[in-house]
PDB file of C-alpha atoms and ligand atoms in Angstrom:
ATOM      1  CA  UNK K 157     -72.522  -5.604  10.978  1.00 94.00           C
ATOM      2  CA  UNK K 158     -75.311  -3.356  12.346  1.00 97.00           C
ATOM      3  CA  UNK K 159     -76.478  -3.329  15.484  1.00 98.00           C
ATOM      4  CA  UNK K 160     -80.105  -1.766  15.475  1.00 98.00           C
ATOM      5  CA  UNK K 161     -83.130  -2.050  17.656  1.00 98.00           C
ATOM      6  CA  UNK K 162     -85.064  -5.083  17.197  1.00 98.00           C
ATOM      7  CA  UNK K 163     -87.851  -5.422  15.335  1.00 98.00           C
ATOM      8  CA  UNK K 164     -90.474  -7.599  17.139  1.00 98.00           C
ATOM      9  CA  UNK K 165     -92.585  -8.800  13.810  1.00 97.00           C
ATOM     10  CA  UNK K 166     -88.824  -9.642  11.219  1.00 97.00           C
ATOM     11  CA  UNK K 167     -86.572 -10.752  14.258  1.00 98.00           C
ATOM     12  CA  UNK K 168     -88.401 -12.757  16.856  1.00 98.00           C
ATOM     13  CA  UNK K 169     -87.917 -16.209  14.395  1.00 98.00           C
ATOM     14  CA  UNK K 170     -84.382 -15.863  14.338  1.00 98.00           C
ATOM     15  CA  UNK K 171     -83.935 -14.729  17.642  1.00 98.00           C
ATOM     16  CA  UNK K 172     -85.694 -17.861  18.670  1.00 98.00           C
ATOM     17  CA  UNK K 173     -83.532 -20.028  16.815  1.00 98.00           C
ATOM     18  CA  UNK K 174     -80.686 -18.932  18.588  1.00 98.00           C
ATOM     19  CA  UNK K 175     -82.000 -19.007  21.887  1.00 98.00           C
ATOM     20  CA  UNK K 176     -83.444 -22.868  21.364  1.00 97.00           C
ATOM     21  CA  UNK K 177     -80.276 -24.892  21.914  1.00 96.00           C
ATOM     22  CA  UNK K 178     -79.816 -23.168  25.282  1.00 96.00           C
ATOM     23  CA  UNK K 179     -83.443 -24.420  26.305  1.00 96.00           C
ATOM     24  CA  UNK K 180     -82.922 -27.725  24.632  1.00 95.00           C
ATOM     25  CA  UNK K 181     -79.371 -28.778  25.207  1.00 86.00           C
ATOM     26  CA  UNK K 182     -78.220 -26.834  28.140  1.00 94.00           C
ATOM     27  CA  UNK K 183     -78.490 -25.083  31.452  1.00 96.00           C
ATOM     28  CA  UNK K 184     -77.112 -21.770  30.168  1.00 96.00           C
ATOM     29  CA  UNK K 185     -81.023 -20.997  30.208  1.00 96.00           C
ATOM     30  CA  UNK K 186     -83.366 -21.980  32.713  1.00 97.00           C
ATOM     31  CA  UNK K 187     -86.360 -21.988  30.500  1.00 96.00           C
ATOM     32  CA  UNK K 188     -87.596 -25.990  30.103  1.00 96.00           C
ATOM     33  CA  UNK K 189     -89.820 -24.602  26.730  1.00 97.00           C
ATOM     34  CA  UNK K 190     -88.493 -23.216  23.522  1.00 97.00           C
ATOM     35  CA  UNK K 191     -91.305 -19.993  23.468  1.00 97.00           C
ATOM     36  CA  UNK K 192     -93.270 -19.923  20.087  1.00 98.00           C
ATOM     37  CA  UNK K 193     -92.482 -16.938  17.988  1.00 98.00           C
ATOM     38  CA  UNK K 194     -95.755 -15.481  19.282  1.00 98.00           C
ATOM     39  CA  UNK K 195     -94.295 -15.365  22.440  1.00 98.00           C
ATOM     40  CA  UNK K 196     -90.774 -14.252  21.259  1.00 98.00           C
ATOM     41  CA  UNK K 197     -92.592 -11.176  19.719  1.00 98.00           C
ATOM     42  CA  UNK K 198     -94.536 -10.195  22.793  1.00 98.00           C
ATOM     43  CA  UNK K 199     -91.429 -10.552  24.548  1.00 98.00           C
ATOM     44  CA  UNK K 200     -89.319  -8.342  22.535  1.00 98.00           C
ATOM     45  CA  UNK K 201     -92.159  -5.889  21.854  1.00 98.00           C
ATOM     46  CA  UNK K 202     -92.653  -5.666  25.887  1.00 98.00           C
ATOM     47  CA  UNK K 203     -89.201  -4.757  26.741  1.00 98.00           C
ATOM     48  CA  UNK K 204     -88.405  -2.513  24.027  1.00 97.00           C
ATOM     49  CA  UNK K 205     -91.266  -0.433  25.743  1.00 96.00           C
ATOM     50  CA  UNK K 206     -89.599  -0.584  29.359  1.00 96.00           C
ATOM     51  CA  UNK K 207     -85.584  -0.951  28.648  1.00 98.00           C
ATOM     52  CA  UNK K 208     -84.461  -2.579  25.441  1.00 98.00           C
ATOM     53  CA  UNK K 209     -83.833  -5.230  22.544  1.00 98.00           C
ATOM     54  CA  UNK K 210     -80.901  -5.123  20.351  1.00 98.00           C
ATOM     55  CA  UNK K 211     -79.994  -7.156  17.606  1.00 98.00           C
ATOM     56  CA  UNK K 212     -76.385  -7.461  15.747  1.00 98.00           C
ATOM     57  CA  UNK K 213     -77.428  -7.673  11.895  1.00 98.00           C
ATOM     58  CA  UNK K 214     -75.022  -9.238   9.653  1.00 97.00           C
ATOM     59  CA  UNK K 215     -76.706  -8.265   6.037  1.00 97.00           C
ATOM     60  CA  UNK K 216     -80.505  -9.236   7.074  1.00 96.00           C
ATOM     61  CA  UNK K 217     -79.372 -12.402   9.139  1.00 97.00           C
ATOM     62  CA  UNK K 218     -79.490 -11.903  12.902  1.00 98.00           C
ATOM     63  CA  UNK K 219     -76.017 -13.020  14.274  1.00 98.00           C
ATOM     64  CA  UNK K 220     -77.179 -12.162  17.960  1.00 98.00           C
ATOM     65  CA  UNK K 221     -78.967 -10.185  20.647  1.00 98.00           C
ATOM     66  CA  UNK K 222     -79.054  -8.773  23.501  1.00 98.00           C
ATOM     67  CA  UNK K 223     -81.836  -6.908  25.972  1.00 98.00           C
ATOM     68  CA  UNK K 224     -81.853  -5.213  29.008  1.00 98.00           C
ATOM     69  CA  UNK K 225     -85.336  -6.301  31.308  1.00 98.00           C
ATOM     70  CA  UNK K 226     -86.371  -5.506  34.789  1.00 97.00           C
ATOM     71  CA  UNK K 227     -84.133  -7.056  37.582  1.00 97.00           C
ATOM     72  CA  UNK K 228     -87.046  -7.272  40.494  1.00 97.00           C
ATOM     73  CA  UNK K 229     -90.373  -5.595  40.594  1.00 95.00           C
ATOM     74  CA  UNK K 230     -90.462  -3.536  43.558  1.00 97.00           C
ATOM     75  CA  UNK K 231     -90.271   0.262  42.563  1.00 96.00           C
ATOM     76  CA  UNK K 232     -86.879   1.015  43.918  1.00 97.00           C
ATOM     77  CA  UNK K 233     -85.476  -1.069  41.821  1.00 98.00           C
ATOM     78  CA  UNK K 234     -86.236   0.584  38.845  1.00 97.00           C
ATOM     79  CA  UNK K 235     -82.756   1.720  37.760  1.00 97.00           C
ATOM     80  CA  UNK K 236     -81.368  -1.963  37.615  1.00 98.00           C
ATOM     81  CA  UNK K 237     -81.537  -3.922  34.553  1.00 98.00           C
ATOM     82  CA  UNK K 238     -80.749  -7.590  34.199  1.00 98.00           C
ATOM     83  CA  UNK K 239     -79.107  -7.860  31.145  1.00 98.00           C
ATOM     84  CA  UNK K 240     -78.739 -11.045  28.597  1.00 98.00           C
ATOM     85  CA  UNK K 241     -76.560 -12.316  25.173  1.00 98.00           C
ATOM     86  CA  UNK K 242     -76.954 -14.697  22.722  1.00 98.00           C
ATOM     87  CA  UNK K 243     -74.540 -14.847  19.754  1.00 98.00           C
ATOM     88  CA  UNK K 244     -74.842 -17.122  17.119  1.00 97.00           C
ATOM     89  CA  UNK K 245     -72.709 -20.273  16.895  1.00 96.00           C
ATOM     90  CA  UNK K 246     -71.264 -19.397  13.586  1.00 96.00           C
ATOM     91  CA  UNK K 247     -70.568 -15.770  14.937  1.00 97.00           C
ATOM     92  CA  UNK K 248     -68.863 -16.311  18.112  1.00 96.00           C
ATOM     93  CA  UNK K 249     -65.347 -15.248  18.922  1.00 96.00           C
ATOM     94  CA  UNK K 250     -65.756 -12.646  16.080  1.00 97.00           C
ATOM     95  CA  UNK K 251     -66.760  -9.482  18.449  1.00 97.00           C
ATOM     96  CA  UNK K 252     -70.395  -9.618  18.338  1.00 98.00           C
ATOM     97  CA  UNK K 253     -71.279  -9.874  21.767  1.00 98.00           C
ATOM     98  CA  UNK K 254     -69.056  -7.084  22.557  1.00 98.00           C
ATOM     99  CA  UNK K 255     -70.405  -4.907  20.269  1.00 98.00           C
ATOM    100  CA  UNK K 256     -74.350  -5.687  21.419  1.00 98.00           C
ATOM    101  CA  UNK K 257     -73.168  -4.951  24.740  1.00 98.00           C
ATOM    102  CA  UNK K 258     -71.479  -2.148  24.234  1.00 98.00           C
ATOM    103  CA  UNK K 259     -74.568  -0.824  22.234  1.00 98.00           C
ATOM    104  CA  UNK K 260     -76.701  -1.686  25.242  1.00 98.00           C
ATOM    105  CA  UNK K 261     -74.605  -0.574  28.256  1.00 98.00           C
ATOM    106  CA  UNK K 262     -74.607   3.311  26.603  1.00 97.00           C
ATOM    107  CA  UNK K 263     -78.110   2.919  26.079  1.00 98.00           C
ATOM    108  CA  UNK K 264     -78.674   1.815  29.131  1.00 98.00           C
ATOM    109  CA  UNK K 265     -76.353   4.657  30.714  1.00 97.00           C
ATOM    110  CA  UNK K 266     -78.399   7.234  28.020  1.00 96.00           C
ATOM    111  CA  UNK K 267     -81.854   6.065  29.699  1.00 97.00           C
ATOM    112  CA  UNK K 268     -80.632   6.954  33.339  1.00 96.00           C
ATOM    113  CA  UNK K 269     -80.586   3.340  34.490  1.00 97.00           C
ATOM    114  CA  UNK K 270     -77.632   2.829  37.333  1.00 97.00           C
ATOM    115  CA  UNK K 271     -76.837  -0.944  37.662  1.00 98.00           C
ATOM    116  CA  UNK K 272     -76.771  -3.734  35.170  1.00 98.00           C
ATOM    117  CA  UNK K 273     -77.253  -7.263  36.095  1.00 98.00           C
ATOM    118  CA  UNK K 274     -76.499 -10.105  34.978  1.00 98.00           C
ATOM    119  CA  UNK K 275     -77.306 -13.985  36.158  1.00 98.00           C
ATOM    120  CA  UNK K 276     -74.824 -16.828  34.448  1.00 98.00           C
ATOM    121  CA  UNK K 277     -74.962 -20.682  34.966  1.00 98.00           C
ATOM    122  CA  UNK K 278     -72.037 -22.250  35.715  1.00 98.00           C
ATOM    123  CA  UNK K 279     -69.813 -22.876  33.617  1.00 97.00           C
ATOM    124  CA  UNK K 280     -69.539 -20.357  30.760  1.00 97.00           C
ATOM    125  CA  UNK K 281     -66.147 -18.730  30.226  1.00 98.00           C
ATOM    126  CA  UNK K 282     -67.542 -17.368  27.180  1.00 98.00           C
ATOM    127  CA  UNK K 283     -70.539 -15.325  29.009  1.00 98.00           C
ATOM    128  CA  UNK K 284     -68.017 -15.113  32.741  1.00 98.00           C
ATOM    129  CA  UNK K 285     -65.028 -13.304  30.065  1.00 98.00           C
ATOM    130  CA  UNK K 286     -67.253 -10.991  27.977  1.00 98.00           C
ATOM    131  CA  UNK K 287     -69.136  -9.638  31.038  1.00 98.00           C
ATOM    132  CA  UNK K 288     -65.676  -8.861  32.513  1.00 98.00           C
ATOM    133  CA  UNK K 289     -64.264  -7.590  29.675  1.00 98.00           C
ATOM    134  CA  UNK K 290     -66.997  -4.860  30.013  1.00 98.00           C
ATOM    135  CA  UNK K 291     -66.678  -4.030  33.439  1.00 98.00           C
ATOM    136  CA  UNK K 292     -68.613  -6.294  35.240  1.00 98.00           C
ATOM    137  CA  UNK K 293     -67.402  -7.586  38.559  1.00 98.00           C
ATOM    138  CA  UNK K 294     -68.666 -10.665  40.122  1.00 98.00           C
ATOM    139  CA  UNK K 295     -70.457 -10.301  43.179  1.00 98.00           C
ATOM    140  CA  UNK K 296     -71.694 -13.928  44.330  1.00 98.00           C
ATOM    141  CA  UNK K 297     -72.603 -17.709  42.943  1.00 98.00           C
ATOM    142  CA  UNK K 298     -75.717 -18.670  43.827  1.00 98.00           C
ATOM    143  CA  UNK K 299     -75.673 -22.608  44.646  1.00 98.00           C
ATOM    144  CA  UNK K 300     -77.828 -25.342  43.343  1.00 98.00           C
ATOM    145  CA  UNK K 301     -80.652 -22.868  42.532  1.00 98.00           C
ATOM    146  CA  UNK K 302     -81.158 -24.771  39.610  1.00 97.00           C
ATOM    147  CA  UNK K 303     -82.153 -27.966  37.879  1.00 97.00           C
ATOM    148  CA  UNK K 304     -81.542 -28.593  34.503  1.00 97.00           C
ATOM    149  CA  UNK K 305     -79.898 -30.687  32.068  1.00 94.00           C
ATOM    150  CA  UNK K 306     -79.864 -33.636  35.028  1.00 94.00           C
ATOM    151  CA  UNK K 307     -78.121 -31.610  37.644  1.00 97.00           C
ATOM    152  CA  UNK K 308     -78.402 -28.569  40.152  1.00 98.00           C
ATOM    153  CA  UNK K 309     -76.539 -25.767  38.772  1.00 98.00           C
ATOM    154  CA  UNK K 310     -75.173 -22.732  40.240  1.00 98.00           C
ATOM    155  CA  UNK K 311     -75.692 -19.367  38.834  1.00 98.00           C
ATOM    156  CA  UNK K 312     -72.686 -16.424  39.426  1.00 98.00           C
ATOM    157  CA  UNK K 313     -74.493 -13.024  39.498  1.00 98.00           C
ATOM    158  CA  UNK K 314     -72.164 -10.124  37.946  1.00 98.00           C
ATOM    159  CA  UNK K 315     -73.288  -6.093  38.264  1.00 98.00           C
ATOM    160  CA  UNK K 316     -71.781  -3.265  36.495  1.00 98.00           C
ATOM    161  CA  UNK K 317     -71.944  -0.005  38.020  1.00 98.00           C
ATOM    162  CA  UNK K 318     -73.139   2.499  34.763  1.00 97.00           C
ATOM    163  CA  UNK K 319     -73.083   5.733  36.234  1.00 95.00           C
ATOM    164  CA  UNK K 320     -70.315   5.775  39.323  1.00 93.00           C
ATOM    165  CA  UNK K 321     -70.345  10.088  39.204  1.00 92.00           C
ATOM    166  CA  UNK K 322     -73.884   9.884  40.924  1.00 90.00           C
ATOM    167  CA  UNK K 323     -73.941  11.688  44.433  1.00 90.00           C
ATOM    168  CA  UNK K 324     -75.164   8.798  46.111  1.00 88.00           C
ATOM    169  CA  UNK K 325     -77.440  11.374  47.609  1.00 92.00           C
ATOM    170  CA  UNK K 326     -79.168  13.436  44.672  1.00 91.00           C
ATOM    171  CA  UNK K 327     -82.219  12.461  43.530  1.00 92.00           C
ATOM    172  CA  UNK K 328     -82.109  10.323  40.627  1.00 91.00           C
ATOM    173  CA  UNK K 329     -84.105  11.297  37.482  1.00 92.00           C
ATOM    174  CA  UNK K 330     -86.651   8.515  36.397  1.00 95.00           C
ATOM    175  CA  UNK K 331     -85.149   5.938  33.855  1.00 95.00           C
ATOM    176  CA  UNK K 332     -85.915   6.642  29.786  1.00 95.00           C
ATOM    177  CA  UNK K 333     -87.132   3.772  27.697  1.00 93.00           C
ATOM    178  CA  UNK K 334     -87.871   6.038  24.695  1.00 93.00           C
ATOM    179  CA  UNK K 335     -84.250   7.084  24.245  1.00 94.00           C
ATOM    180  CA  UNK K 336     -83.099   5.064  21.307  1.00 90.00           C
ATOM    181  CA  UNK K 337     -79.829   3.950  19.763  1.00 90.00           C
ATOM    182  CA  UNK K 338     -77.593   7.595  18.854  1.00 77.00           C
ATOM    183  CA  UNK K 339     -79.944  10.084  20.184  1.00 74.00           C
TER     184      UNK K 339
HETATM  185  C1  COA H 154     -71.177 -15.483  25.676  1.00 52.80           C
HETATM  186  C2  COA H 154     -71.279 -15.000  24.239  1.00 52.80           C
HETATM  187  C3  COA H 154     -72.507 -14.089  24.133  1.00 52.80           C
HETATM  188  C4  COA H 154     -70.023 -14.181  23.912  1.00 52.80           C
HETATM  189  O1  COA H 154     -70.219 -13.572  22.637  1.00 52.80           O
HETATM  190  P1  COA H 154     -69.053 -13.583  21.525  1.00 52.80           P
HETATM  191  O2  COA H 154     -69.516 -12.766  20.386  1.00 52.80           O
HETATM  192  O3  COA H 154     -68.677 -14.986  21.253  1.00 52.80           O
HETATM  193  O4  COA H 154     -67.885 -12.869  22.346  1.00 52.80           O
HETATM  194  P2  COA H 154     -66.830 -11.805  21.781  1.00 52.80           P
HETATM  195  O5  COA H 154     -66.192 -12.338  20.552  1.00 52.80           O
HETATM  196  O6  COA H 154     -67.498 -10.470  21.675  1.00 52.80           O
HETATM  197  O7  COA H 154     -65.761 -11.802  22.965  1.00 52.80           O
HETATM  198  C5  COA H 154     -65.953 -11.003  24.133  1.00 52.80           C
HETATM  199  C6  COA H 154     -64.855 -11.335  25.122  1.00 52.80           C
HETATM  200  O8  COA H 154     -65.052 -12.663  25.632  1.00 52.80           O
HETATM  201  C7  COA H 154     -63.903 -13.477  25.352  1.00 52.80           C
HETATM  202  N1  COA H 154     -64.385 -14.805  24.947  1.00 52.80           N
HETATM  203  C8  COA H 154     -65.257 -15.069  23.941  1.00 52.80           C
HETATM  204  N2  COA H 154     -65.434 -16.410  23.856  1.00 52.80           N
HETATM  205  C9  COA H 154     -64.657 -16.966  24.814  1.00 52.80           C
HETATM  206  C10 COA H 154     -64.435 -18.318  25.236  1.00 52.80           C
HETATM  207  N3  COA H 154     -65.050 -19.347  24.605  1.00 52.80           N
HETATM  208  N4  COA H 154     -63.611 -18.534  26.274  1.00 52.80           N
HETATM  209  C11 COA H 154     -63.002 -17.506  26.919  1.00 52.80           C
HETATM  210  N5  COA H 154     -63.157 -16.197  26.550  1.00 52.80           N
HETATM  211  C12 COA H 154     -63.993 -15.939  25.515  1.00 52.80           C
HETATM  212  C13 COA H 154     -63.199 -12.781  24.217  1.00 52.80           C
HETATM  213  O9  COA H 154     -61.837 -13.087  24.183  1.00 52.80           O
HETATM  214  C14 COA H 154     -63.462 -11.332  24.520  1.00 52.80           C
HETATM  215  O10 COA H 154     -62.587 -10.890  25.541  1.00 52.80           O
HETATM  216  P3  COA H 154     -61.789  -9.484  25.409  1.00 52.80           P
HETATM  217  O11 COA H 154     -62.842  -8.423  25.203  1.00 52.80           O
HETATM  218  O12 COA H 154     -61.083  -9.366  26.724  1.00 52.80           O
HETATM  219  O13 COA H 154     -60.897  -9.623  24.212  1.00 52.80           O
HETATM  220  C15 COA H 154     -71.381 -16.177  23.229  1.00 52.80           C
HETATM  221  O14 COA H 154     -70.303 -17.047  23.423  1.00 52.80           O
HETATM  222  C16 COA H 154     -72.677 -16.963  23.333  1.00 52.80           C
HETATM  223  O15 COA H 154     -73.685 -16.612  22.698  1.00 52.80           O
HETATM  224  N6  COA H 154     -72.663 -18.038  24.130  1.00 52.80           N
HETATM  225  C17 COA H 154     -73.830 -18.882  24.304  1.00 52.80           C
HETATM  226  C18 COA H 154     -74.968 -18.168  25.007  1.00 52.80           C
HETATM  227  C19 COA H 154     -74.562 -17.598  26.336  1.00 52.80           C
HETATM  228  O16 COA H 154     -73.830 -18.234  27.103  1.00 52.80           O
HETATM  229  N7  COA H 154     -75.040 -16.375  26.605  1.00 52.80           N
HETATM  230  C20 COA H 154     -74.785 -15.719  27.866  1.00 52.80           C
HETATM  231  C21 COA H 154     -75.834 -16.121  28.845  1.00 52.80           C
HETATM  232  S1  COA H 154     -75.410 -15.536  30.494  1.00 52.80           S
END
């Protein structure tokens, strides 16, 4: 199992296919469309420009991804990420999403971002138990923000502090989307 950057043109189908049960079936996503490939490419082409797109590569077959994206627009909020997982049903419980994360929280450190982010309908012990197993504390549930699946959901917002040495005071250099996986 590799985990590489993904490529927007060879991974966006299968990334899609993963992703489509969670638009379909569930409120794990909030999107009410399955995006076309088209779209899936632009997306993952966009923000491996700005943060990054991983993918977990089991032989050639994607067995999950993750990506770090911007949390909110305004400029000081550059150095926060929202982050997102999705592992393949037939690879879950193995490590996977572990190992993308782990991948994308030190390049997420190595690009000078400071906080990752991350949003997760309710319930999901899977997504709650990964996200603390790699530091993340919860910090609030949102209530009935919601509607999907025939009922309002609540979403529990987790952050992970990624660098904690920073002098709250110093300057912070500007975040890095051009450093890649092991520079
Ligand atoms: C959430 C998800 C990404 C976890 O990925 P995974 O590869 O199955 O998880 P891992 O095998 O790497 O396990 C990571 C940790 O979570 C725990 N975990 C995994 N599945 C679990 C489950 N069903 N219930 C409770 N804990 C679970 C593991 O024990 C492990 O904990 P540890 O590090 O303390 O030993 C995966 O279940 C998934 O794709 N779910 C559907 C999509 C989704 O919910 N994405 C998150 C959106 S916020």
């Amino acid at each position: 199992m590799q985990i590489r950057h993904a490529d927007p043109d060879r991974d966006a189908a299968a990334c899609v296919e993963i992703y489509r049960p969670f638009v379909i079936d569930s409120a794990v996503s909030f999107d009410i469309s399955v995006p076309s490939v088209a779209e899936f490419t632009a997306k993952i082409a966009q923000l491996s420009q700005t943060h990054a797109f991983l993918v977990a590569d089991d032989g050639g077959t994607v067995a999950g991804y993750a990506y770090s994206g911007p949390y909110r627009e305004r400029a000081a909020y550059r150095w926060s990420a929202e982050v997102s997982v999705y592992v393949h049903p037939v690879y879950r419980g193995r490590g996977v999403g572990r190992r993308l994360y782990d991948a994308l929280l030190a390049l997420m450190r190595a690009q000078g971002m400071r906080t990752a982010i991350a949003g997760v309908t309710q319930p999901n012990p899977a997504s709650m138990a990964l996200h603390h197993s790699c530091g993340f504390r919860t910090v609030g549930v949102f209530e009935r923000v919601g509607y999907k699946a025939g009922a309002w959901r609540d979403v529990a917002f987790l952050s992970l502090d990624l660098a904690p040495e920073l002098d709250p005071l110093a300057s912070p250099p500007e975040p890095r989307a051009e450093v890649r996986l092991g520079d």
